[in-house]
XYZ file of C-alpha atoms in Angstrom:
483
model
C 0.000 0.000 0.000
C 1.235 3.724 -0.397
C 0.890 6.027 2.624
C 0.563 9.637 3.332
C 0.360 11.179 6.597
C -1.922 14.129 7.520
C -0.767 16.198 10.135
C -2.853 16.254 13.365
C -3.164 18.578 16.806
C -2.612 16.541 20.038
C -4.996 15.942 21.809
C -6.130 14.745 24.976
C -8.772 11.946 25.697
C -10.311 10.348 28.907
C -10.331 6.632 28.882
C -13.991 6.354 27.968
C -12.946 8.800 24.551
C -10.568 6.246 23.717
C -9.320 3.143 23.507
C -5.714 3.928 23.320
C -5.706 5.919 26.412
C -8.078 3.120 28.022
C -5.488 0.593 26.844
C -2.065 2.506 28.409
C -4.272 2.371 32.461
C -4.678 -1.176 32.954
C -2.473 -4.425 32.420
C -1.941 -5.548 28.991
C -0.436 -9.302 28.478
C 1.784 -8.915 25.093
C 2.335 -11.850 23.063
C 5.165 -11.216 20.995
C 5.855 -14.724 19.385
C 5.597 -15.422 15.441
C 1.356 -16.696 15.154
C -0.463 -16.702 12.242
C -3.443 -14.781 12.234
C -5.490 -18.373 11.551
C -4.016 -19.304 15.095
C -4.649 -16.013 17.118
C -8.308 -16.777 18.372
C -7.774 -20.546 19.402
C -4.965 -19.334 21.180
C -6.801 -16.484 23.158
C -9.546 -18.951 23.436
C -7.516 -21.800 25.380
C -5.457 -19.467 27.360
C -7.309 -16.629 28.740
C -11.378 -16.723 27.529
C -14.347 -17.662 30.136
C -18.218 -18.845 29.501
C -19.585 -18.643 26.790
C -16.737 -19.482 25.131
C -15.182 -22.418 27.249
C -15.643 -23.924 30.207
C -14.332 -21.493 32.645
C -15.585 -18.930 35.129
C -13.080 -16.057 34.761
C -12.602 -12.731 33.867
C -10.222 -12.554 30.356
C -7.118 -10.264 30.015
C -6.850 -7.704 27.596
C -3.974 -9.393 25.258
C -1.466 -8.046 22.662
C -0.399 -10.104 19.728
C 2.428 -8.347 18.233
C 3.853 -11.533 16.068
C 0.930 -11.698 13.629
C 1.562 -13.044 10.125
C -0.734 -11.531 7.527
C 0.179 -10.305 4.084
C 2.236 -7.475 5.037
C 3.433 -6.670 8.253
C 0.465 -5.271 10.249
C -0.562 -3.715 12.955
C -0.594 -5.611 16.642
C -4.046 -7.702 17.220
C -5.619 -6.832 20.535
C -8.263 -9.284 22.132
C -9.912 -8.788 25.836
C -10.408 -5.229 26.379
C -14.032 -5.935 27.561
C -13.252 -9.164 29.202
C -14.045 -7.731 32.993
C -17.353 -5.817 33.802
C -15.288 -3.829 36.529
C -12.617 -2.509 34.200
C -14.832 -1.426 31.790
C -17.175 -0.203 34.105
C -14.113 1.991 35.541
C -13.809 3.754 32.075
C -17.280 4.748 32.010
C -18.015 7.606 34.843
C -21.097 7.861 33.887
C -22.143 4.591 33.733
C -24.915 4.187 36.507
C -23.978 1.556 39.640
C -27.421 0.222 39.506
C -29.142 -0.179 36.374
C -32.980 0.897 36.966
C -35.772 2.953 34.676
C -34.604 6.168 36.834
C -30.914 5.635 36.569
C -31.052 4.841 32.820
C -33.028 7.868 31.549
C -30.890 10.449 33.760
C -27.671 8.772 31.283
C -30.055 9.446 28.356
C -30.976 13.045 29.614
C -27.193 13.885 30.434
C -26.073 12.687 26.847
C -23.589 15.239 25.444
C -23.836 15.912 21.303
C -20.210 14.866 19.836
C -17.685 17.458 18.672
C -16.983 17.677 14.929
C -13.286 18.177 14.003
C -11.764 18.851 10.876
C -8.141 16.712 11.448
C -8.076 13.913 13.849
C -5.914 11.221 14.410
C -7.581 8.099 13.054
C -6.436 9.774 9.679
C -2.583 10.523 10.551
C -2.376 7.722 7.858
C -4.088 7.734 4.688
C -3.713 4.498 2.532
C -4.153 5.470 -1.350
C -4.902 2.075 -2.128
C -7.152 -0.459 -0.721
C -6.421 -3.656 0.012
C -8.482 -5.537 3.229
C -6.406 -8.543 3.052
C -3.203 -6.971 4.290
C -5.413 -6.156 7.812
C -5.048 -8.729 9.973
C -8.615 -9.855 10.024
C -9.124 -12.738 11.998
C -10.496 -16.562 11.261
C -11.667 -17.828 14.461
C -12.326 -21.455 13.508
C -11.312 -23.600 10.879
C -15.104 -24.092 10.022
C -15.485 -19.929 9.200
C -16.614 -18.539 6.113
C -13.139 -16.804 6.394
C -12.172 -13.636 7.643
C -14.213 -11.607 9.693
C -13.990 -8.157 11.097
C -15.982 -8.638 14.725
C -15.111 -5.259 16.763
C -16.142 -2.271 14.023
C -18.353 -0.358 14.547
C -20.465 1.062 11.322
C -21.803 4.744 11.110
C -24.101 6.401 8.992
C -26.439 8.917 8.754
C -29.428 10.018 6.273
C -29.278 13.781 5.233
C -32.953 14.105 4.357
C -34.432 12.263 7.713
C -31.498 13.258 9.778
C -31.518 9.670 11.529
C -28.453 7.918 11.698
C -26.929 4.470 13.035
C -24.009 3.456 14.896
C -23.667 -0.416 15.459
C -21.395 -3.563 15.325
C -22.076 -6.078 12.450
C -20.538 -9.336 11.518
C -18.641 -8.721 8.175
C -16.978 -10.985 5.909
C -13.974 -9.819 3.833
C -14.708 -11.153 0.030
C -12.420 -9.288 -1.369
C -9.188 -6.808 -1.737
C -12.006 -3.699 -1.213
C -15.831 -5.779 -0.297
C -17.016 -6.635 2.741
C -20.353 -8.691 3.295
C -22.510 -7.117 6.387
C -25.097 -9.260 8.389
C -27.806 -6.786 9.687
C -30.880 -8.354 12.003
C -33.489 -7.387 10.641
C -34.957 -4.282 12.140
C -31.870 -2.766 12.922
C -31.331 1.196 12.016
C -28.908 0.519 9.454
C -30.547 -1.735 6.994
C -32.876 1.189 7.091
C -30.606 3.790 6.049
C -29.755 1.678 3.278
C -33.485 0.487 2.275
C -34.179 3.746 2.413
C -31.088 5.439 0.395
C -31.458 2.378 -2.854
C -35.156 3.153 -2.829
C -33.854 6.673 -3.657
C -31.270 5.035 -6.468
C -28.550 6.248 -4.162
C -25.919 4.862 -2.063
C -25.221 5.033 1.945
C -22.045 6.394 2.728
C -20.295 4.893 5.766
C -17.649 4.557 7.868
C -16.387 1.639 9.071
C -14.503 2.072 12.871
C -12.116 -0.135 14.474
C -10.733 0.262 17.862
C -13.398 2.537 18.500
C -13.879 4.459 22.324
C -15.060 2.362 25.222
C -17.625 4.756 25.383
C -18.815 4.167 21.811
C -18.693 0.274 21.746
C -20.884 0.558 24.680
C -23.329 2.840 23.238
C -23.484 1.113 19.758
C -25.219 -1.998 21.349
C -28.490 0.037 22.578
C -31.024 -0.103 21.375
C -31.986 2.789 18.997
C -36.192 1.887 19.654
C -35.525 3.165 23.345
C -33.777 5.729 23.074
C -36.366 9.552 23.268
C -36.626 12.114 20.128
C -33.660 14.265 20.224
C -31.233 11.644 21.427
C -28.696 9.167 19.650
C -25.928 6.977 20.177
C -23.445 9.158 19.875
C -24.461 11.877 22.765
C -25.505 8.605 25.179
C -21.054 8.106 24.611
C -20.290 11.364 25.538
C -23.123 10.752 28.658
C -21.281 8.068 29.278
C -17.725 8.769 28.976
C -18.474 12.491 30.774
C -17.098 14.280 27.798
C -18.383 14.405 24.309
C -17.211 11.800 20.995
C -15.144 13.959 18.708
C -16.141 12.822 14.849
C -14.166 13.824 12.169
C -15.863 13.780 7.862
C -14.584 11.097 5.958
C -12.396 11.784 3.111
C -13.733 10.261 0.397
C -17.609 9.716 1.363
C -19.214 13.052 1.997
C -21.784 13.208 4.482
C -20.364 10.923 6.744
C -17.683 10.960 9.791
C -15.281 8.732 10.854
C -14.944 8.069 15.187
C -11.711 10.279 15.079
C -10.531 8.565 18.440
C -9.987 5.489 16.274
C -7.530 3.184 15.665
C -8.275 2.282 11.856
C -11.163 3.578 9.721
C -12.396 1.809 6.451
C -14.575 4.273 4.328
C -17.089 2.945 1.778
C -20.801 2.702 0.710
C -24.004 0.528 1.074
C -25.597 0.614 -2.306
C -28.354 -2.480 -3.776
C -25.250 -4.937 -4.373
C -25.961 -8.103 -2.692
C -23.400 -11.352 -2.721
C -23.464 -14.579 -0.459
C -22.003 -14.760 3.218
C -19.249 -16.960 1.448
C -15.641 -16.395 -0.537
C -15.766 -16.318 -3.997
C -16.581 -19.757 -5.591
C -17.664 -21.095 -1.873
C -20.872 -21.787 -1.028
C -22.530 -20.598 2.250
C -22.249 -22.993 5.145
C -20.975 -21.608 8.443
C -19.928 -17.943 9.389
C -18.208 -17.556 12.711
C -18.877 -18.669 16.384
C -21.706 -16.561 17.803
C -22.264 -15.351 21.315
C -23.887 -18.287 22.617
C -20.147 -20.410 22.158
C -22.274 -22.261 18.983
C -20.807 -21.876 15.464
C -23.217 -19.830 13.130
C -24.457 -20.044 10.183
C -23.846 -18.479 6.551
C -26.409 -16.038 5.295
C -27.456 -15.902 1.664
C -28.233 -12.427 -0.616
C -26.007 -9.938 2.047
C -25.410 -6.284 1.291
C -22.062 -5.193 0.457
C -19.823 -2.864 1.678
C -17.495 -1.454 -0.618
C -14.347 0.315 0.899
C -12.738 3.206 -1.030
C -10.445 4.235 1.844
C -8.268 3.209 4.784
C -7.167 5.567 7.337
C -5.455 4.860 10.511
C -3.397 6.206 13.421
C 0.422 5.800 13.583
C 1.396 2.350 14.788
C -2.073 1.284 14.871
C -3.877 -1.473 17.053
C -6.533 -3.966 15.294
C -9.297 -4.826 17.864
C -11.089 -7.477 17.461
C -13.480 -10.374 19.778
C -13.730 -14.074 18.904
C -17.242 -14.222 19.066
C -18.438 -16.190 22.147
C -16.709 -15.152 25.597
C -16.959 -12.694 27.984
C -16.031 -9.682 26.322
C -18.868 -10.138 23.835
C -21.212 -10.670 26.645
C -19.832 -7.929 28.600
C -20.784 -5.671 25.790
C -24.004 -6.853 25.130
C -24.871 -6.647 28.444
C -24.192 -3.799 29.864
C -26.324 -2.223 26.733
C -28.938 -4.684 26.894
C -29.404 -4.011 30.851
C -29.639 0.018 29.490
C -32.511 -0.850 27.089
C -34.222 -3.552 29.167
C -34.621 -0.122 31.512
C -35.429 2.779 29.410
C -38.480 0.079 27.999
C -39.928 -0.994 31.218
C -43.411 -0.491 32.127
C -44.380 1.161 35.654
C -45.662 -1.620 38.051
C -47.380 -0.269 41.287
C -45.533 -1.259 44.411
C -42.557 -2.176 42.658
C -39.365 -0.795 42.790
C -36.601 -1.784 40.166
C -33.283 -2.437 41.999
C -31.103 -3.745 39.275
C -30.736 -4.914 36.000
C -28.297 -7.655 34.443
C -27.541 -9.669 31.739
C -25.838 -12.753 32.570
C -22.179 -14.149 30.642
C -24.145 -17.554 31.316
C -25.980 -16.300 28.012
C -23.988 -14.400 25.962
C -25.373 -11.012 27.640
C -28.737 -11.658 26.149
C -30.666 -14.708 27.157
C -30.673 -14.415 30.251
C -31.837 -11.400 32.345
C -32.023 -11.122 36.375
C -33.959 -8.580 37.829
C -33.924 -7.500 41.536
C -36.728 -5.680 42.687
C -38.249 -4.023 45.699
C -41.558 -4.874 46.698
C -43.835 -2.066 48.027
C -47.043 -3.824 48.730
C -48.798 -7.426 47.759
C -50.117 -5.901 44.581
C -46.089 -6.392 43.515
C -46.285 -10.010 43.875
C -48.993 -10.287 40.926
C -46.694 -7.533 38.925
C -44.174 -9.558 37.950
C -46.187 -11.581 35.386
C -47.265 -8.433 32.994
C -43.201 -7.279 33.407
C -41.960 -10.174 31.978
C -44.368 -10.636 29.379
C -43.218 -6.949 27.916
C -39.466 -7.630 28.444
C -39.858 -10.634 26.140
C -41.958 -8.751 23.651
C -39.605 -5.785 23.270
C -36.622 -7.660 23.539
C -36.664 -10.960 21.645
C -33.312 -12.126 22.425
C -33.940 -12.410 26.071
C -35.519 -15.842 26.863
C -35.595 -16.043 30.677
C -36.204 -13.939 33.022
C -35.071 -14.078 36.757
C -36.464 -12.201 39.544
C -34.904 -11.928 42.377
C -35.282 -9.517 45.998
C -33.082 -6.652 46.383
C -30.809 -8.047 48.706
C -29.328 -10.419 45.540
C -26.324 -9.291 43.841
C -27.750 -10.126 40.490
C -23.725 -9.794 39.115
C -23.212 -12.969 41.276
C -23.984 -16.209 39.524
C -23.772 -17.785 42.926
C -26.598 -15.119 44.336
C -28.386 -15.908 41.150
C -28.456 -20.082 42.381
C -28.341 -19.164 46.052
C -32.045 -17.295 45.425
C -33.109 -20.244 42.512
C -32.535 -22.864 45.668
C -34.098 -20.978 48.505
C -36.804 -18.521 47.518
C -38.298 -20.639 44.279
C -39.715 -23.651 43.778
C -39.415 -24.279 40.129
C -42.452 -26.793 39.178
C -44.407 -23.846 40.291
C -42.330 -20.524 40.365
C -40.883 -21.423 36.763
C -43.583 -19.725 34.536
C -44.469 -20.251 30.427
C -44.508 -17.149 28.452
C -46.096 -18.966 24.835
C -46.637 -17.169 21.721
C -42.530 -15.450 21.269
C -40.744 -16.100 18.010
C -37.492 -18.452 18.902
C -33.727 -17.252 18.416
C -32.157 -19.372 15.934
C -28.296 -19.447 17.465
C -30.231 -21.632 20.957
C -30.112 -24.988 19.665
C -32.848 -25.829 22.169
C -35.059 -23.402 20.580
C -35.537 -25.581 17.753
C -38.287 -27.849 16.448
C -35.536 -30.694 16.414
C -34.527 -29.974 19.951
C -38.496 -30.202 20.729
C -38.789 -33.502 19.194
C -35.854 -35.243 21.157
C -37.340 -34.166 24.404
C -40.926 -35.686 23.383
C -42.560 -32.834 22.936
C -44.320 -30.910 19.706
C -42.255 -29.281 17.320
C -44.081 -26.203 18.328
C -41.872 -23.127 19.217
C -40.464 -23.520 22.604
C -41.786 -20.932 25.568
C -39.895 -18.389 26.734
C -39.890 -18.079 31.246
C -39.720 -16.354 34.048
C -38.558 -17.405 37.335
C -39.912 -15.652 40.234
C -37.421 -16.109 43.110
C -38.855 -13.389 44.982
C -40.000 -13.505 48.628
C -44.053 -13.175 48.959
C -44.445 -9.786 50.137
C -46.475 -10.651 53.384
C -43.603 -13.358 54.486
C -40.743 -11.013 53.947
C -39.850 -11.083 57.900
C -39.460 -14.569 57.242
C -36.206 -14.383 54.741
C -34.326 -11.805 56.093
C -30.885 -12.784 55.896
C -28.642 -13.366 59.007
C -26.318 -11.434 57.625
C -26.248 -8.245 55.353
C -23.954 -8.028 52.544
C -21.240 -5.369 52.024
C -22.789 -2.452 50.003
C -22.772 -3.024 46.521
């Protein structure tokens, strides 16, 4: 590739503004040996990832490969970052402790608009010819499609509606300058795009890698939730105290890059469609997803083409394998934010705290603590879960425990399964919810080998709450250290 560098002002960034500063506060394992980039997830997978991903119960390390083999020599591959809820939680000030209705729509309310800049330093390097395969991009298993970008973020915005999207897609690297992107349907993107062919045009984007904490975080709401006159973007700055500084592309008008990052790939969305496969492959399997189970290939996929590639000096390619705790940390954290802001008001119920378990991948399963004000809480709970499966289809049980649970504690979790529920009759059918795909026991198949119908498996709720007129009768004999 030929370079030129564009000169840039220094500037100063909290850790929440970016990932670079983030990066230099905490301990960073560096891997340094020769590994080819085929090898790099398997390896982070054995050594240092927890559930979903394997078998172990632990928080994962934010790691350095430096020896990467690609097709030129690249940039170090960093894996982890969001591997511990603390850490990440400690780059986010305004991130709330507990995650309730209340707490979640004072974030929203405090959002700060980003800062538009006209140099930045995720263009220090400009590449004046494209090439995707000299990136390190990452296959995870031998079973992928191939390789797969997994940490980018994607913005865009519409001029005539003035919406725009900021989110993290699964995309597929086809070629020296096309990507294949994997939108659920639904999501704000595919809208832009639906809505910009309609209009015989194409939707400029930009594609962000090694993006802000703040941003990642903020990129996994979801946009339904969130109040007219509020976005992704000013939720970051909410929650990184300090606003996102975006910088306008180079060679896609309209649209602007996350100028905090490591390595931006500029391009459009136009009508162009292509299978979730490499050239002269058919589609099988993509990637492992969230749930630790490997995916599968998706037919007729919009493409991205790139016509740029910017980057810092000596940049860093981020990336996740998929399945593990740093995808679930991600997930969650956003999914506990838009579980909140969509809640309905119950009377004599007080939400204490909201989380998404690693157990499933951040989004199957949700606990929720709660205060109870009066009996008519105890038939609340019912009507609450039914609308947090309805707005949130990903979510397919739902745990409620008292207030004095830490619902971040899988043991707490079992501790108030054992002793405040009785499952034959506290383990409650929600019918009627379309089932997600990637939970093999959501399937017709999985139906059959129990005995059962094919019919579409119920979602549940678990109601491991104390009766509100026996409450005297569970107080614990000893109180936990605030939380």
């Amino acid at each position: 590739m030929v370079t030129t560098e564009a000169g840039t002002a220094e500037r100063t960034a909290t850790a929440g503004l970016s990932l670079r500063t983030a990066l230099a506060g905490m301990p960073v394992i560096t891997r340094d040996e020769p590994i080819a980039r085929e090898a790099v997830a398997a390896d982070f997978a054995e050594r240092y990832a927890g559930v979903p991903a394997v078998g172990v119960a632990r928080p994962e390390p934010a790691v350095l490969y430096t020896g990467v083999r690609s097709g030129a020599a690249g940039p170090p591959v960093l894996l982890g970052m969001y591997g511990d809820e603390d850490r990440l939680r400690g780059w986010l000030p305004g991130l709330p402790r507990h995650t309730t209705p209340q707490s979640a729509a004072a974030l929203v309310a405090a959002g700060i608009a980003p800062v538009r800049v006209t140099t930045a330093p995720c263009q220090e390097v400009v590449f004046g010819e494209v090439d995707l395969r000299e990136l390190p991009v990452l296959t995870t298993t031998p079973r992928d499609a191939g390789p797969y970008l997994t940490a980018a973020l994607v913005h865009a915005g519409d001029a005539l509606t003035g919406e725009s999207a900021l989110s993290a897609h699964r995309m597929l690297v086809i070629g020296r300058d096309r990507l294949t992107i994997w939108m659920v349907p639904g999501r704000r993107l595919g809208q832009l795009r639906e809505q910009a062919v309609a209009r015989g045009e194409r939707l400029p984007v930009t594609v962000n890698l090694g993006v802000p904490p703040a941003a990642m975080i903020a990129s996994a709401l979801n946009s339904r939730f969130l109040p007219d006159g509020s976005d992704k973007p000013a939720v970051a700055g909410g929650l990184a105290g300090a606003p996102l500084t975006l910088v306008p592309a180079l060679t896609q008008p309209g649209v602007a890059a996350l100028a905090e990052s490591e390595i931006v790939l500029e391009g459009y969305l136009d009508g162009t469609l292509a299978d979730e496969a490499l050239p002269g492959a058919a589609p099988e399997g993509s990637l492992p997803e969230f749930l630790g189970y490997d995916g599968r290939a998706k037919s007729g996929l919009p493409v991205l083409t790139v016509t740029a590639v910017t980057t810092r000096r000596h940049p860093l390619y981020q990336a996740v394998i998929g399945p593990g705790r740093e995808q679930s940390h991600i997930l969650g954290v956003a999914g506990a934010l838009s579980v909140a802001l969509s809640l309905p008001s119950a009377p004599g119920l007080h939400v204490h705290d909201l989380h998404f378990s690693p157990a499933g991948g951040g989004m199957l399963l949700l606990a929720v603590a709660v205060r109870k004000g009066s009996a008519a809480a105890d038939r609340a709970l019912p009507a609450i879960a039914e609308e947090v499966v309805r707005r949130h289809p990903f979510v397919k049980t739902v745990l409620f425990t008292d207030d004095d649970v830490r619902v971040r504690s899988a043991e707490e979790l079992l501790w108030a399964m054992t002793t405040r529920a009785n499952l034959g009759a506290d383990c409650v059918e929600l019918p009627g919810h379309p089932p997600v795909p990637m939970d093999p026991s959501q399937t017709p198949d999985w139906a059959r080998a129990r005995g059962g119908t094919p019919d579409v498996p119920p979602r549940t709720f678990i109601d491991a709450t104390t009766p509100y007129r026996l409450r005297a009768h569970t107080e614990r004999s000893f109180r936990s250290p605030s939380d």
